[in-house]
Tab-separated table of C-alpha atoms in Angstrom:
chain	number	residue	atom	x	y	z
C	1	MET	CA	-26.570	175.016	95.853
C	2	PHE	CA	-25.800	175.478	99.514
C	3	VAL	CA	-25.068	173.316	102.543
C	4	LEU	CA	-27.341	173.457	105.581
C	5	GLY	CA	-25.360	171.053	107.725
C	6	VAL	CA	-22.708	168.378	107.780
C	7	TRP	CA	-21.891	165.871	110.497
C	8	GLN	CA	-18.752	163.747	110.252
C	9	LYS	CA	-17.135	161.232	112.548
C	10	PRO	CA	-14.110	162.894	114.205
C	11	HIS	CA	-10.681	161.409	113.490
C	12	GLY	CA	-8.896	159.069	115.856
C	13	ASP	CA	-10.028	158.399	119.407
C	14	ARG	CA	-12.459	161.334	119.285
C	15	GLY	CA	-14.509	159.332	116.784
C	16	LYS	CA	-14.747	156.223	118.907
C	17	ASP	CA	-18.417	155.425	119.604
C	18	TRP	CA	-19.514	158.475	117.569
C	19	LEU	CA	-23.003	158.354	116.060
C	20	ALA	CA	-24.560	160.856	113.725
C	21	PRO	CA	-26.807	163.049	115.889
C	22	ARG	CA	-30.315	162.165	114.669
C	23	GLU	CA	-31.915	164.882	116.828
C	24	GLU	CA	-29.685	167.623	115.339
C	25	VAL	CA	-30.278	166.441	111.780
C	26	ASP	CA	-34.020	166.253	112.429
C	27	ALA	CA	-34.020	169.792	113.869
C	28	ILE	CA	-32.198	171.208	110.809
C	29	VAL	CA	-34.592	169.445	108.434
C	30	ARG	CA	-37.642	170.727	110.302
C	31	HIS	CA	-36.227	174.247	110.488
C	32	SER	CA	-35.566	174.125	106.730
C	33	PHE	CA	-39.198	173.183	106.054
C	34	SER	CA	-40.298	176.227	108.059
C	35	ARG	CA	-37.774	178.536	106.346
C	36	PHE	CA	-37.932	177.401	102.702
C	37	LYS	CA	-40.603	176.309	100.279
C	38	VAL	CA	-39.538	172.686	99.964
C	39	GLU	CA	-40.958	170.901	96.907
C	40	TRP	CA	-38.899	167.663	96.993
C	41	PHE	CA	-36.873	166.030	99.737
C	42	GLY	CA	-34.931	162.830	99.158
C	43	VAL	CA	-33.211	160.690	101.793
C	44	ASP	CA	-30.987	157.738	100.896
C	45	PRO	CA	-30.761	155.898	104.219
C	46	SER	CA	-27.562	154.498	105.609
C	47	PRO	CA	-27.601	150.719	106.116
C	48	ALA	CA	-26.305	151.291	109.675
C	49	THR	CA	-28.420	149.749	112.415
C	50	ASP	CA	-29.456	151.059	115.800
C	51	ASP	CA	-27.604	149.326	118.647
C	52	GLN	CA	-30.734	149.122	120.797
C	53	ASP	CA	-33.066	147.231	118.485
C	54	GLU	CA	-31.064	146.487	115.298
C	55	SER	CA	-33.521	148.505	113.176
C	56	LEU	CA	-32.149	150.832	110.516
C	57	TYR	CA	-30.576	153.779	112.365
C	58	TRP	CA	-32.459	156.434	110.369
C	59	ARG	CA	-35.769	154.535	109.945
C	60	THR	CA	-37.767	156.235	112.719
C	61	VAL	CA	-36.588	159.695	111.647
C	62	ILE	CA	-37.444	159.010	107.992
C	63	ASP	CA	-40.858	157.641	108.990
C	64	GLY	CA	-41.490	160.826	111.003
C	65	TRP	CA	-40.501	163.046	108.078
C	66	HIS	CA	-42.797	161.081	105.774
C	67	ARG	CA	-45.753	161.456	108.168
C	68	ASP	CA	-45.111	165.149	108.814
C	69	PHE	CA	-44.186	166.329	105.306
C	70	ARG	CA	-46.128	164.090	102.903
C	71	ASN	CA	-48.918	166.648	102.499
C	72	LYS	CA	-46.468	169.544	102.085
C	73	LEU	CA	-44.313	168.011	99.348
C	74	LYS	CA	-45.732	168.482	95.861
C	75	VAL	CA	-43.359	165.889	94.439
C	76	TRP	CA	-42.574	162.732	96.374
C	77	ALA	CA	-39.103	161.173	96.397
C	78	SER	CA	-40.648	157.750	95.655
C	79	PRO	CA	-44.063	158.368	94.080
C	80	GLY	CA	-46.959	155.958	93.822
C	81	ALA	CA	-49.423	154.147	96.040
C	82	GLN	CA	-46.623	152.282	97.840
C	83	GLY	CA	-44.291	155.295	97.669
C	84	ASN	CA	-42.772	157.531	100.288
C	85	SER	CA	-42.620	161.304	100.349
C	86	VAL	CA	-38.966	161.430	101.452
C	87	LEU	CA	-37.374	157.971	101.065
C	88	PHE	CA	-35.056	157.823	98.028
C	89	ASP	CA	-33.379	154.473	98.643
C	90	MET	CA	-30.557	153.918	96.146
C	91	ARG	CA	-30.128	150.219	96.886
C	92	THR	CA	-30.945	148.361	93.676
C	93	SER	CA	-32.621	145.629	95.721
C	94	GLN	CA	-35.351	148.111	96.719
C	95	ARG	CA	-38.433	148.789	94.578
C	96	GLY	CA	-37.519	151.576	92.142
C	97	GLY	CA	-33.836	151.456	93.093
C	98	VAL	CA	-32.655	150.658	89.562
C	99	LEU	CA	-34.485	153.679	88.113
C	100	ARG	CA	-33.196	155.910	90.929
C	101	ASN	CA	-29.629	154.774	90.165
C	102	GLN	CA	-30.113	155.461	86.463
C	103	LEU	CA	-31.436	158.977	87.172
C	104	PHE	CA	-28.627	159.632	89.640
C	105	THR	CA	-26.045	158.521	87.088
C	106	GLU	CA	-27.477	160.849	84.429
C	107	VAL	CA	-27.397	163.805	86.819
C	108	ALA	CA	-23.878	162.912	88.025
C	109	MET	CA	-22.606	162.983	84.421
C	110	LEU	CA	-24.445	166.267	83.769
C	111	THR	CA	-22.918	167.770	86.914
C	112	VAL	CA	-19.390	166.804	85.856
C	113	ARG	CA	-20.014	168.285	82.409
C	114	ASP	CA	-21.399	171.514	83.861
C	115	ILE	CA	-18.425	171.878	86.202
C	116	ASP	CA	-15.821	170.995	83.539
C	117	GLU	CA	-17.348	173.273	80.911
C	118	ASP	CA	-18.149	176.096	83.363
C	119	GLN	CA	-21.854	175.958	82.541
C	120	GLY	CA	-22.903	178.208	85.403
C	121	PHE	CA	-23.029	175.538	88.088
C	122	HIS	CA	-22.497	177.248	91.436
C	123	HIS	CA	-22.421	176.283	95.090
C	124	ASP	CA	-21.711	178.144	98.307
C	125	GLY	CA	-18.052	177.051	98.532
C	126	HIS	CA	-18.592	175.201	101.807
C	127	PRO	CA	-15.181	173.713	102.732
C	128	ALA	CA	-16.518	170.199	103.388
C	129	LEU	CA	-18.426	170.207	100.083
C	130	ARG	CA	-15.286	171.208	98.192
C	131	VAL	CA	-13.268	168.436	99.885
C	132	HIS	CA	-15.948	165.787	99.226
C	133	VAL	CA	-16.249	166.797	95.563
C	134	HIS	CA	-12.471	166.574	95.076
C	135	GLN	CA	-12.367	163.163	96.780
C	136	ALA	CA	-15.193	161.723	94.650
C	137	LYS	CA	-14.168	159.209	91.994
C	138	ARG	CA	-16.013	158.178	88.852
C	139	ARG	CA	-17.797	154.852	89.187
C	140	PRO	CA	-18.713	153.293	85.814
C	141	ASN	CA	-22.044	151.521	85.583
C	142	GLN	CA	-24.436	150.373	82.840
C	143	TRP	CA	-25.753	153.930	82.240
C	144	GLY	CA	-22.437	155.803	82.217
C	145	PHE	CA	-20.633	156.817	85.388
C	146	SER	CA	-21.777	157.681	88.862
C	147	LEU	CA	-19.562	158.675	91.794
C	148	GLY	CA	-18.210	157.148	94.950
C	149	LYS	CA	-15.251	156.860	97.306
C	150	ALA	CA	-11.820	155.759	96.070
C	151	SER	CA	-12.580	152.365	97.628
C	152	ARG	CA	-15.177	150.914	99.981
C	153	ASP	CA	-12.737	151.153	102.891
C	154	SER	CA	-11.534	154.682	102.093
C	155	HIS	CA	-11.763	157.266	104.845
C	156	GLN	CA	-11.986	160.040	102.252
C	157	LEU	CA	-15.655	160.968	102.429
C	158	VAL	CA	-17.797	161.930	99.434
C	159	ASP	CA	-21.221	162.216	101.093
C	160	LEU	CA	-21.719	165.906	100.279
C	161	ALA	CA	-20.785	165.306	96.632
C	162	VAL	CA	-23.484	162.620	96.522
C	163	CYS	CA	-25.923	165.004	98.217
C	164	MET	CA	-25.048	167.707	95.677
C	165	VAL	CA	-25.948	165.404	92.783
C	166	GLY	CA	-29.070	164.248	94.636
C	167	ALA	CA	-30.183	167.842	95.191
C	168	ARG	CA	-29.758	168.575	91.481
C	169	LEU	CA	-31.704	165.416	90.683
C	170	GLY	CA	-34.545	166.507	92.968
C	171	ARG	CA	-34.559	169.990	91.450
C	172	GLY	CA	-34.894	168.515	87.971
C	173	VAL	CA	-37.670	166.156	89.054
C	174	VAL	CA	-39.596	169.093	90.519
C	175	LEU	CA	-39.131	171.367	87.506
C	176	ASN	CA	-40.154	168.582	85.110
C	177	SER	CA	-43.105	167.371	87.193
C	178	GLY	CA	-45.626	169.954	86.029
C	179	LYS	CA	-46.752	170.222	89.666
C	180	VAL	CA	-44.817	173.392	90.474
C	181	ARG	CA	-45.353	176.702	88.757
C	182	THR	CA	-42.179	178.650	88.056
C	183	GLY	CA	-42.072	182.250	86.983
C	184	SER	CA	-39.552	183.499	84.442
C	185	ARG	CA	-37.648	185.450	87.122
C	186	GLU	CA	-37.981	182.836	89.815
C	187	LYS	CA	-34.937	180.702	90.536
C	188	ARG	CA	-35.137	177.303	92.173
C	189	LYS	CA	-32.234	176.492	94.429
C	190	ALA	CA	-31.115	173.066	95.473
C	191	VAL	CA	-30.089	172.540	99.060
C	192	ILE	CA	-27.905	169.797	100.453
C	193	LEU	CA	-27.761	168.516	103.987
């Protein structure tokens, strides 16, 4: 598990009017597709809206990734005729959102177990990832426990911890799909962005 990029709102006045740089994120994603053999790519979009037209802030970028990568990805984030190659929307109000939350919860519990029992779970030690993992709190739900911030209004971010679990989820989906051949010596790595 390794981090390719992290963008966070700066503290205080430096963060006033800050927006996540869509162009930079898009460039890292596209570079990653040229550098790695990507089998699954899942994006849980922020509900933030674009100031110019009130559309979802990430919608145009996600639509572009779907158009450009749908034929390259062996396993889609949301499969099916109405699916999307990259969109992995965790909102339960969205089609498939309940199942995605259940899968995420199962992988979150497995991740905690693997970390607690030292089951060989490794990551690159990225400072922001370590901070986000330590700030993550257990969030009980009907399938067990997931993870989240201490409270909705907390400024202690957990986004990379969520991405870490999502990357493990995607890795498992790929390995269990039967669509990707893995050799006995070949290792599949999960990447978080």
